[in-house]
Short mmCIF file of N, CA and C in Angstrom, two decimals:
data_model
loop_
_atom_site.label_atom_id
_atom_site.label_comp_id
_atom_site.label_asym_id
_atom_site.label_seq_id
_atom_site.Cartn_x
_atom_site.Cartn_y
_atom_site.Cartn_z
N MET X 1 0.83 -1.20 0.00
CA MET X 1 0.00 0.00 0.00
C MET X 1 0.87 1.26 0.00
N ALA X 2 1.99 1.20 0.69
CA ALA X 2 2.88 2.36 0.74
C ALA X 2 3.44 2.68 -0.64
N GLN X 3 3.66 1.64 -1.45
CA GLN X 3 4.20 1.86 -2.79
C GLN X 3 3.18 2.62 -3.65
N LEU X 4 1.89 2.27 -3.53
CA LEU X 4 0.85 2.97 -4.27
C LEU X 4 0.78 4.43 -3.83
N GLU X 5 0.84 4.66 -2.53
CA GLU X 5 0.81 6.03 -2.02
C GLU X 5 2.00 6.84 -2.52
N ASN X 6 3.18 6.24 -2.52
CA ASN X 6 4.37 6.94 -3.01
C ASN X 6 4.25 7.30 -4.47
N CYS X 7 3.72 6.39 -5.27
CA CYS X 7 3.57 6.66 -6.70
C CYS X 7 2.56 7.78 -6.93
N ILE X 8 1.46 7.75 -6.19
CA ILE X 8 0.45 8.80 -6.33
C ILE X 8 1.03 10.15 -5.91
N LEU X 9 1.76 10.16 -4.81
CA LEU X 9 2.38 11.41 -4.37
C LEU X 9 3.39 11.92 -5.38
N LEU X 10 4.15 11.01 -5.97
CA LEU X 10 5.12 11.40 -6.99
C LEU X 10 4.43 12.03 -8.19
N GLU X 11 3.37 11.40 -8.69
CA GLU X 11 2.62 11.94 -9.83
C GLU X 11 1.99 13.27 -9.46
N LEU X 12 1.42 13.35 -8.27
CA LEU X 12 0.74 14.57 -7.83
C LEU X 12 1.72 15.72 -7.68
N TRP X 13 2.82 15.47 -6.99
CA TRP X 13 3.78 16.54 -6.75
C TRP X 13 4.50 16.98 -8.01
N GLU X 14 4.66 16.07 -8.95
CA GLU X 14 5.28 16.45 -10.22
C GLU X 14 4.44 17.52 -10.91
N THR X 15 3.13 17.33 -10.92
CA THR X 15 2.25 18.32 -11.56
C THR X 15 2.13 19.58 -10.72
N VAL X 16 2.08 19.43 -9.41
CA VAL X 16 1.96 20.60 -8.53
C VAL X 16 3.21 21.47 -8.61
N LEU X 17 4.37 20.84 -8.54
CA LEU X 17 5.62 21.60 -8.56
C LEU X 17 5.89 22.26 -9.91
N GLU X 18 5.20 21.81 -10.92
CA GLU X 18 5.32 22.47 -12.22
C GLU X 18 4.46 23.73 -12.27
N ARG X 19 3.31 23.69 -11.64
CA ARG X 19 2.35 24.80 -11.72
C ARG X 19 2.61 25.90 -10.69
N PHE X 20 2.92 25.54 -9.46
CA PHE X 20 3.07 26.53 -8.39
C PHE X 20 4.15 27.57 -8.67
N PRO X 21 5.36 27.18 -9.07
CA PRO X 21 6.38 28.22 -9.32
C PRO X 21 5.99 29.21 -10.41
N LYS X 22 5.30 28.72 -11.44
CA LYS X 22 4.86 29.64 -12.50
C LYS X 22 3.89 30.67 -11.96
N THR X 23 2.97 30.22 -11.11
CA THR X 23 2.00 31.15 -10.52
C THR X 23 2.69 32.13 -9.59
N PHE X 24 3.59 31.65 -8.76
CA PHE X 24 4.27 32.53 -7.82
C PHE X 24 5.16 33.55 -8.52
N MET X 25 5.75 33.17 -9.64
CA MET X 25 6.53 34.14 -10.42
C MET X 25 5.63 35.27 -10.92
N GLN X 26 4.44 34.93 -11.36
CA GLN X 26 3.50 35.95 -11.83
C GLN X 26 3.02 36.81 -10.67
N LEU X 27 2.83 36.21 -9.50
CA LEU X 27 2.38 36.97 -8.33
C LEU X 27 3.44 37.94 -7.83
N GLN X 28 4.70 37.67 -8.09
CA GLN X 28 5.78 38.54 -7.64
C GLN X 28 6.09 39.66 -8.61
N SER X 29 5.35 39.72 -9.69
CA SER X 29 5.56 40.78 -10.68
C SER X 29 5.25 42.14 -10.07
N ALA X 30 6.08 43.14 -10.38
CA ALA X 30 5.91 44.48 -9.80
C ALA X 30 4.69 45.20 -10.35
N ASP X 31 4.29 44.92 -11.56
CA ASP X 31 3.16 45.63 -12.16
C ASP X 31 1.85 44.84 -12.08
N LEU X 32 1.74 43.92 -11.14
CA LEU X 32 0.55 43.10 -10.97
C LEU X 32 -0.47 43.85 -10.12
N ASP X 33 -1.71 43.95 -10.60
CA ASP X 33 -2.74 44.59 -9.79
C ASP X 33 -3.51 43.54 -8.99
N LEU X 34 -4.36 44.01 -8.09
CA LEU X 34 -5.05 43.13 -7.15
C LEU X 34 -5.98 42.14 -7.87
N ASP X 35 -6.68 42.60 -8.90
CA ASP X 35 -7.60 41.71 -9.62
C ASP X 35 -6.86 40.54 -10.28
N GLU X 36 -5.72 40.83 -10.87
CA GLU X 36 -4.93 39.77 -11.50
C GLU X 36 -4.40 38.79 -10.45
N ALA X 37 -3.98 39.32 -9.30
CA ALA X 37 -3.46 38.45 -8.24
C ALA X 37 -4.55 37.51 -7.73
N VAL X 38 -5.75 38.05 -7.55
CA VAL X 38 -6.87 37.22 -7.10
C VAL X 38 -7.19 36.16 -8.15
N ALA X 39 -7.16 36.54 -9.42
CA ALA X 39 -7.44 35.58 -10.50
C ALA X 39 -6.40 34.46 -10.51
N HIS X 40 -5.13 34.80 -10.29
CA HIS X 40 -4.07 33.78 -10.26
C HIS X 40 -4.26 32.84 -9.07
N LEU X 41 -4.60 33.39 -7.92
CA LEU X 41 -4.79 32.55 -6.73
C LEU X 41 -6.03 31.66 -6.88
N GLU X 42 -7.10 32.19 -7.46
CA GLU X 42 -8.29 31.38 -7.69
C GLU X 42 -7.99 30.26 -8.68
N SER X 43 -7.21 30.58 -9.69
CA SER X 43 -6.82 29.57 -10.66
C SER X 43 -6.02 28.45 -9.99
N LEU X 44 -5.13 28.82 -9.11
CA LEU X 44 -4.33 27.84 -8.39
C LEU X 44 -5.21 26.98 -7.48
N MET X 45 -6.17 27.60 -6.83
CA MET X 45 -7.08 26.87 -5.95
C MET X 45 -7.93 25.89 -6.77
N ASN X 46 -8.43 26.34 -7.92
CA ASN X 46 -9.20 25.45 -8.79
C ASN X 46 -8.35 24.29 -9.30
N TYR X 47 -7.10 24.58 -9.57
CA TYR X 47 -6.17 23.55 -10.05
C TYR X 47 -5.98 22.45 -9.00
N THR X 48 -5.77 22.84 -7.75
CA THR X 48 -5.57 21.84 -6.70
C THR X 48 -6.85 21.04 -6.46
N THR X 49 -8.00 21.68 -6.59
CA THR X 49 -9.28 20.97 -6.46
C THR X 49 -9.43 19.96 -7.58
N THR X 50 -9.05 20.34 -8.79
CA THR X 50 -9.13 19.43 -9.93
C THR X 50 -8.21 18.23 -9.73
N LEU X 51 -7.03 18.47 -9.17
CA LEU X 51 -6.11 17.36 -8.90
C LEU X 51 -6.71 16.38 -7.89
N THR X 52 -7.39 16.92 -6.90
CA THR X 52 -8.03 16.07 -5.91
C THR X 52 -9.11 15.21 -6.55
N ASP X 53 -9.86 15.82 -7.47
CA ASP X 53 -10.93 15.09 -8.15
C ASP X 53 -10.41 14.05 -9.13
N SER X 54 -9.18 14.20 -9.58
CA SER X 54 -8.63 13.27 -10.57
C SER X 54 -7.78 12.16 -9.94
N PHE X 55 -8.06 11.83 -8.70
CA PHE X 55 -7.33 10.79 -7.98
C PHE X 55 -7.39 9.46 -8.73
N HIS X 56 -8.55 9.16 -9.31
CA HIS X 56 -8.74 7.90 -10.05
C HIS X 56 -7.75 7.79 -11.21
N ASP X 57 -7.47 8.89 -11.88
CA ASP X 57 -6.51 8.88 -12.99
C ASP X 57 -5.11 8.51 -12.52
N PHE X 58 -4.73 9.00 -11.34
CA PHE X 58 -3.42 8.67 -10.79
C PHE X 58 -3.32 7.17 -10.49
N GLU X 59 -4.42 6.59 -9.99
CA GLU X 59 -4.42 5.15 -9.72
C GLU X 59 -4.28 4.35 -11.01
N GLU X 60 -4.98 4.78 -12.07
CA GLU X 60 -4.88 4.07 -13.36
C GLU X 60 -3.46 4.14 -13.92
N LYS X 61 -2.83 5.30 -13.80
CA LYS X 61 -1.45 5.43 -14.29
C LYS X 61 -0.52 4.51 -13.50
N LYS X 62 -0.74 4.42 -12.21
CA LYS X 62 0.09 3.56 -11.37
C LYS X 62 -0.06 2.10 -11.79
N GLN X 63 -1.29 1.66 -12.04
CA GLN X 63 -1.50 0.28 -12.45
C GLN X 63 -0.85 0.00 -13.80
N LEU X 64 -0.96 0.95 -14.71
CA LEU X 64 -0.34 0.80 -16.03
C LEU X 64 1.18 0.72 -15.90
N LYS X 65 1.75 1.59 -15.07
CA LYS X 65 3.20 1.58 -14.87
C LYS X 65 3.66 0.28 -14.20
N ASP X 66 2.88 -0.21 -13.24
CA ASP X 66 3.23 -1.47 -12.59
C ASP X 66 3.23 -2.62 -13.59
N GLY X 67 2.21 -2.66 -14.45
CA GLY X 67 2.14 -3.71 -15.46
C GLY X 67 3.31 -3.64 -16.42
N ALA X 68 3.66 -2.43 -16.84
CA ALA X 68 4.80 -2.25 -17.75
C ALA X 68 6.11 -2.63 -17.06
N ASP X 69 6.26 -2.25 -15.80
CA ASP X 69 7.48 -2.61 -15.07
C ASP X 69 7.62 -4.12 -14.92
N ASN X 70 6.49 -4.80 -14.69
CA ASN X 70 6.53 -6.26 -14.60
C ASN X 70 6.98 -6.87 -15.92
N LEU X 71 6.48 -6.34 -17.03
CA LEU X 71 6.90 -6.84 -18.34
C LEU X 71 8.39 -6.60 -18.58
N VAL X 72 8.87 -5.42 -18.19
CA VAL X 72 10.29 -5.10 -18.38
C VAL X 72 11.16 -6.04 -17.53
N GLN X 73 10.69 -6.37 -16.32
CA GLN X 73 11.44 -7.29 -15.48
C GLN X 73 11.45 -8.70 -16.07
N GLN X 74 10.34 -9.11 -16.67
CA GLN X 74 10.26 -10.45 -17.25
C GLN X 74 11.06 -10.55 -18.55
N TYR X 75 11.11 -9.47 -19.30
CA TYR X 75 11.81 -9.47 -20.60
C TYR X 75 12.82 -8.32 -20.66
N PRO X 76 13.84 -8.35 -19.81
CA PRO X 76 14.77 -7.22 -19.74
C PRO X 76 15.58 -6.99 -21.02
N TYR X 77 15.78 -8.03 -21.81
CA TYR X 77 16.57 -7.88 -23.03
C TYR X 77 15.72 -7.47 -24.23
N ASP X 78 14.40 -7.56 -24.08
CA ASP X 78 13.50 -7.26 -25.19
C ASP X 78 12.81 -5.91 -25.06
N LEU X 79 12.66 -5.41 -23.84
CA LEU X 79 11.92 -4.17 -23.62
C LEU X 79 12.81 -3.12 -22.98
N GLU X 80 12.56 -1.88 -23.33
CA GLU X 80 13.33 -0.77 -22.77
C GLU X 80 12.75 -0.36 -21.42
N THR X 81 13.58 0.23 -20.59
CA THR X 81 13.12 0.65 -19.27
C THR X 81 12.15 1.83 -19.35
N SER X 82 12.14 2.53 -20.45
CA SER X 82 11.23 3.67 -20.62
C SER X 82 9.83 3.25 -21.06
N LEU X 83 9.56 1.96 -21.10
CA LEU X 83 8.27 1.47 -21.58
C LEU X 83 7.11 2.02 -20.77
N ALA X 84 7.25 2.11 -19.45
CA ALA X 84 6.14 2.56 -18.60
C ALA X 84 5.70 3.98 -18.97
N GLU X 85 6.66 4.89 -19.08
CA GLU X 85 6.31 6.27 -19.44
C GLU X 85 5.73 6.35 -20.85
N GLU X 86 6.28 5.55 -21.74
CA GLU X 86 5.80 5.56 -23.12
C GLU X 86 4.35 5.06 -23.19
N LEU X 87 4.02 4.04 -22.40
CA LEU X 87 2.65 3.53 -22.41
C LEU X 87 1.67 4.53 -21.81
N VAL X 88 2.09 5.27 -20.81
CA VAL X 88 1.21 6.31 -20.25
C VAL X 88 0.91 7.36 -21.31
N HIS X 89 1.93 7.80 -22.04
CA HIS X 89 1.71 8.78 -23.11
C HIS X 89 0.86 8.19 -24.23
N PHE X 90 1.12 6.94 -24.55
CA PHE X 90 0.36 6.25 -25.60
C PHE X 90 -1.12 6.17 -25.22
N ARG X 91 -1.38 5.84 -23.96
CA ARG X 91 -2.76 5.76 -23.47
C ARG X 91 -3.45 7.10 -23.55
N GLU X 92 -2.75 8.15 -23.16
CA GLU X 92 -3.33 9.49 -23.23
C GLU X 92 -3.60 9.91 -24.67
N HIS X 93 -2.75 9.45 -25.59
CA HIS X 93 -2.93 9.80 -27.00
C HIS X 93 -4.23 9.19 -27.54
N PHE X 94 -4.54 7.96 -27.14
CA PHE X 94 -5.73 7.29 -27.64
C PHE X 94 -6.95 7.49 -26.75
N LYS X 95 -6.78 8.14 -25.63
CA LYS X 95 -7.90 8.37 -24.72
C LYS X 95 -8.91 9.30 -25.40
N GLY X 96 -10.15 8.96 -25.34
CA GLY X 96 -11.18 9.81 -25.90
C GLY X 96 -11.39 9.62 -27.39
N LYS X 97 -10.77 8.62 -27.99
CA LYS X 97 -10.97 8.38 -29.42
C LYS X 97 -12.29 7.67 -29.70
N ASN X 98 -12.96 7.15 -28.66
CA ASN X 98 -14.24 6.44 -28.79
C ASN X 98 -14.19 5.36 -29.87
N LEU X 99 -13.26 4.47 -29.73
CA LEU X 99 -13.13 3.36 -30.67
C LEU X 99 -14.30 2.40 -30.48
N PRO X 100 -14.96 1.97 -31.56
CA PRO X 100 -16.06 1.01 -31.41
C PRO X 100 -15.52 -0.33 -30.91
N ARG X 101 -16.24 -0.92 -29.98
CA ARG X 101 -15.80 -2.18 -29.40
C ARG X 101 -16.44 -3.36 -30.12
N LYS X 102 -15.71 -4.45 -30.17
CA LYS X 102 -16.20 -5.64 -30.86
C LYS X 102 -17.46 -6.17 -30.18
N GLU X 103 -17.54 -6.06 -28.87
CA GLU X 103 -18.69 -6.57 -28.13
C GLU X 103 -19.96 -5.80 -28.47
N ASP X 104 -19.83 -4.52 -28.86
CA ASP X 104 -20.99 -3.68 -29.15
C ASP X 104 -21.47 -3.80 -30.59
N ALA X 105 -20.73 -4.49 -31.43
CA ALA X 105 -21.07 -4.57 -32.86
C ALA X 105 -22.24 -5.52 -33.08
N LEU X 106 -23.06 -5.19 -34.07
CA LEU X 106 -24.21 -6.01 -34.41
C LEU X 106 -23.88 -7.06 -35.46
N ASP X 107 -22.81 -6.86 -36.21
CA ASP X 107 -22.43 -7.81 -37.25
C ASP X 107 -20.92 -8.01 -37.23
N ASP X 108 -20.40 -8.71 -38.22
CA ASP X 108 -18.97 -8.99 -38.30
C ASP X 108 -18.27 -8.06 -39.28
N SER X 109 -18.68 -6.81 -39.31
CA SER X 109 -18.09 -5.86 -40.25
C SER X 109 -16.67 -5.50 -39.83
N ASP X 110 -16.02 -4.70 -40.67
CA ASP X 110 -14.64 -4.29 -40.41
C ASP X 110 -14.54 -3.44 -39.15
N GLU X 111 -15.63 -2.73 -38.81
CA GLU X 111 -15.59 -1.88 -37.62
C GLU X 111 -15.69 -2.70 -36.34
N ALA X 112 -16.06 -3.96 -36.47
CA ALA X 112 -16.26 -4.80 -35.30
C ALA X 112 -14.99 -5.58 -34.96
N VAL X 113 -13.85 -4.94 -35.01
CA VAL X 113 -12.60 -5.59 -34.66
C VAL X 113 -12.21 -5.21 -33.24
N SER X 114 -11.23 -5.89 -32.71
CA SER X 114 -10.81 -5.63 -31.34
C SER X 114 -10.20 -4.23 -31.21
N VAL X 115 -10.21 -3.73 -29.99
CA VAL X 115 -9.63 -2.42 -29.72
C VAL X 115 -8.14 -2.43 -30.03
N GLU X 116 -7.47 -3.54 -29.73
CA GLU X 116 -6.04 -3.63 -30.00
C GLU X 116 -5.74 -3.49 -31.48
N LEU X 117 -6.56 -4.16 -32.32
CA LEU X 117 -6.35 -4.07 -33.76
C LEU X 117 -6.64 -2.66 -34.26
N GLN X 118 -7.66 -2.02 -33.71
CA GLN X 118 -7.96 -0.65 -34.11
C GLN X 118 -6.83 0.29 -33.73
N MET X 119 -6.26 0.10 -32.53
CA MET X 119 -5.13 0.94 -32.12
C MET X 119 -3.94 0.71 -33.03
N TYR X 120 -3.71 -0.54 -33.40
CA TYR X 120 -2.60 -0.84 -34.30
C TYR X 120 -2.80 -0.18 -35.65
N ARG X 121 -4.03 -0.21 -36.17
CA ARG X 121 -4.31 0.42 -37.46
C ARG X 121 -4.10 1.93 -37.39
N ILE X 122 -4.57 2.55 -36.34
CA ILE X 122 -4.37 4.00 -36.18
C ILE X 122 -2.88 4.29 -36.07
N HIS X 123 -2.19 3.47 -35.32
CA HIS X 123 -0.74 3.61 -35.13
C HIS X 123 -0.02 3.55 -36.47
N ALA X 124 -0.37 2.57 -37.30
CA ALA X 124 0.29 2.40 -38.60
C ALA X 124 -0.16 3.46 -39.60
N LYS X 125 -1.43 3.80 -39.58
CA LYS X 125 -1.97 4.76 -40.55
C LYS X 125 -1.37 6.15 -40.35
N ARG X 126 -1.22 6.55 -39.13
CA ARG X 126 -0.70 7.88 -38.83
C ARG X 126 0.81 7.91 -38.76
N GLU X 127 1.41 6.77 -38.89
CA GLU X 127 2.87 6.65 -38.85
C GLU X 127 3.46 7.30 -37.60
N ILE X 128 2.87 6.94 -36.46
CA ILE X 128 3.37 7.48 -35.20
C ILE X 128 4.25 6.47 -34.49
N ASP X 129 4.71 5.46 -35.21
CA ASP X 129 5.55 4.46 -34.58
C ASP X 129 6.90 5.01 -34.15
N GLU X 130 7.30 6.16 -34.70
CA GLU X 130 8.54 6.78 -34.24
C GLU X 130 8.34 7.44 -32.88
N VAL X 131 7.11 7.89 -32.62
CA VAL X 131 6.80 8.51 -31.33
C VAL X 131 6.61 7.44 -30.27
N PHE X 132 5.90 6.36 -30.63
CA PHE X 132 5.63 5.26 -29.71
C PHE X 132 6.18 3.96 -30.29
N PRO X 133 7.51 3.80 -30.37
CA PRO X 133 8.06 2.64 -31.07
C PRO X 133 7.82 1.30 -30.39
N THR X 134 7.71 1.27 -29.08
CA THR X 134 7.60 -0.02 -28.40
C THR X 134 6.28 -0.21 -27.68
N SER X 135 5.28 0.60 -27.99
CA SER X 135 4.08 0.57 -27.17
C SER X 135 2.97 -0.33 -27.68
N ILE X 136 2.93 -0.68 -28.94
CA ILE X 136 1.81 -1.45 -29.47
C ILE X 136 1.77 -2.87 -28.91
N LEU X 137 2.83 -3.61 -29.01
CA LEU X 137 2.83 -5.00 -28.59
C LEU X 137 2.57 -5.17 -27.10
N PRO X 138 3.24 -4.46 -26.22
CA PRO X 138 3.01 -4.67 -24.79
C PRO X 138 1.61 -4.30 -24.32
N CYS X 139 0.88 -3.46 -25.06
CA CYS X 139 -0.47 -3.08 -24.64
C CYS X 139 -1.38 -4.29 -24.50
N GLU X 140 -1.14 -5.31 -25.27
CA GLU X 140 -1.98 -6.50 -25.22
C GLU X 140 -1.72 -7.33 -23.97
N PHE X 141 -0.58 -7.16 -23.34
CA PHE X 141 -0.22 -8.00 -22.21
C PHE X 141 -0.43 -7.33 -20.86
N ILE X 142 -0.77 -6.06 -20.86
CA ILE X 142 -0.93 -5.34 -19.59
C ILE X 142 -2.37 -5.34 -19.17
#
């Protein structure tokens, strides 16, 4: 359980430490008026609230990273150590694409293929294999 908490804190603080210094630099500006300062502070408050609400996303990233790390440990000569981060980016790239699922199809048409095959087709069609060179195959095993 402590490992899950550490990973969540790491993900959370990485995003927080990126945002807070930018806001504080703007707040320290000499020509900043009160309305702008309040707007910056409200934005920061909304940001931290949004992070609290997105706790589920941090858990999903942790599970994905754990699965990728297990694969890298099992196949150290075949997979790169950067696989976990690459899969997180790959997942975010395809998130929200609303790919039709095979289970939801009414017939055996071309659209009724597995999500993995659809992701592979998008990957090949857009020629993004240079961006995500090792992410297609391991997705099926995680």
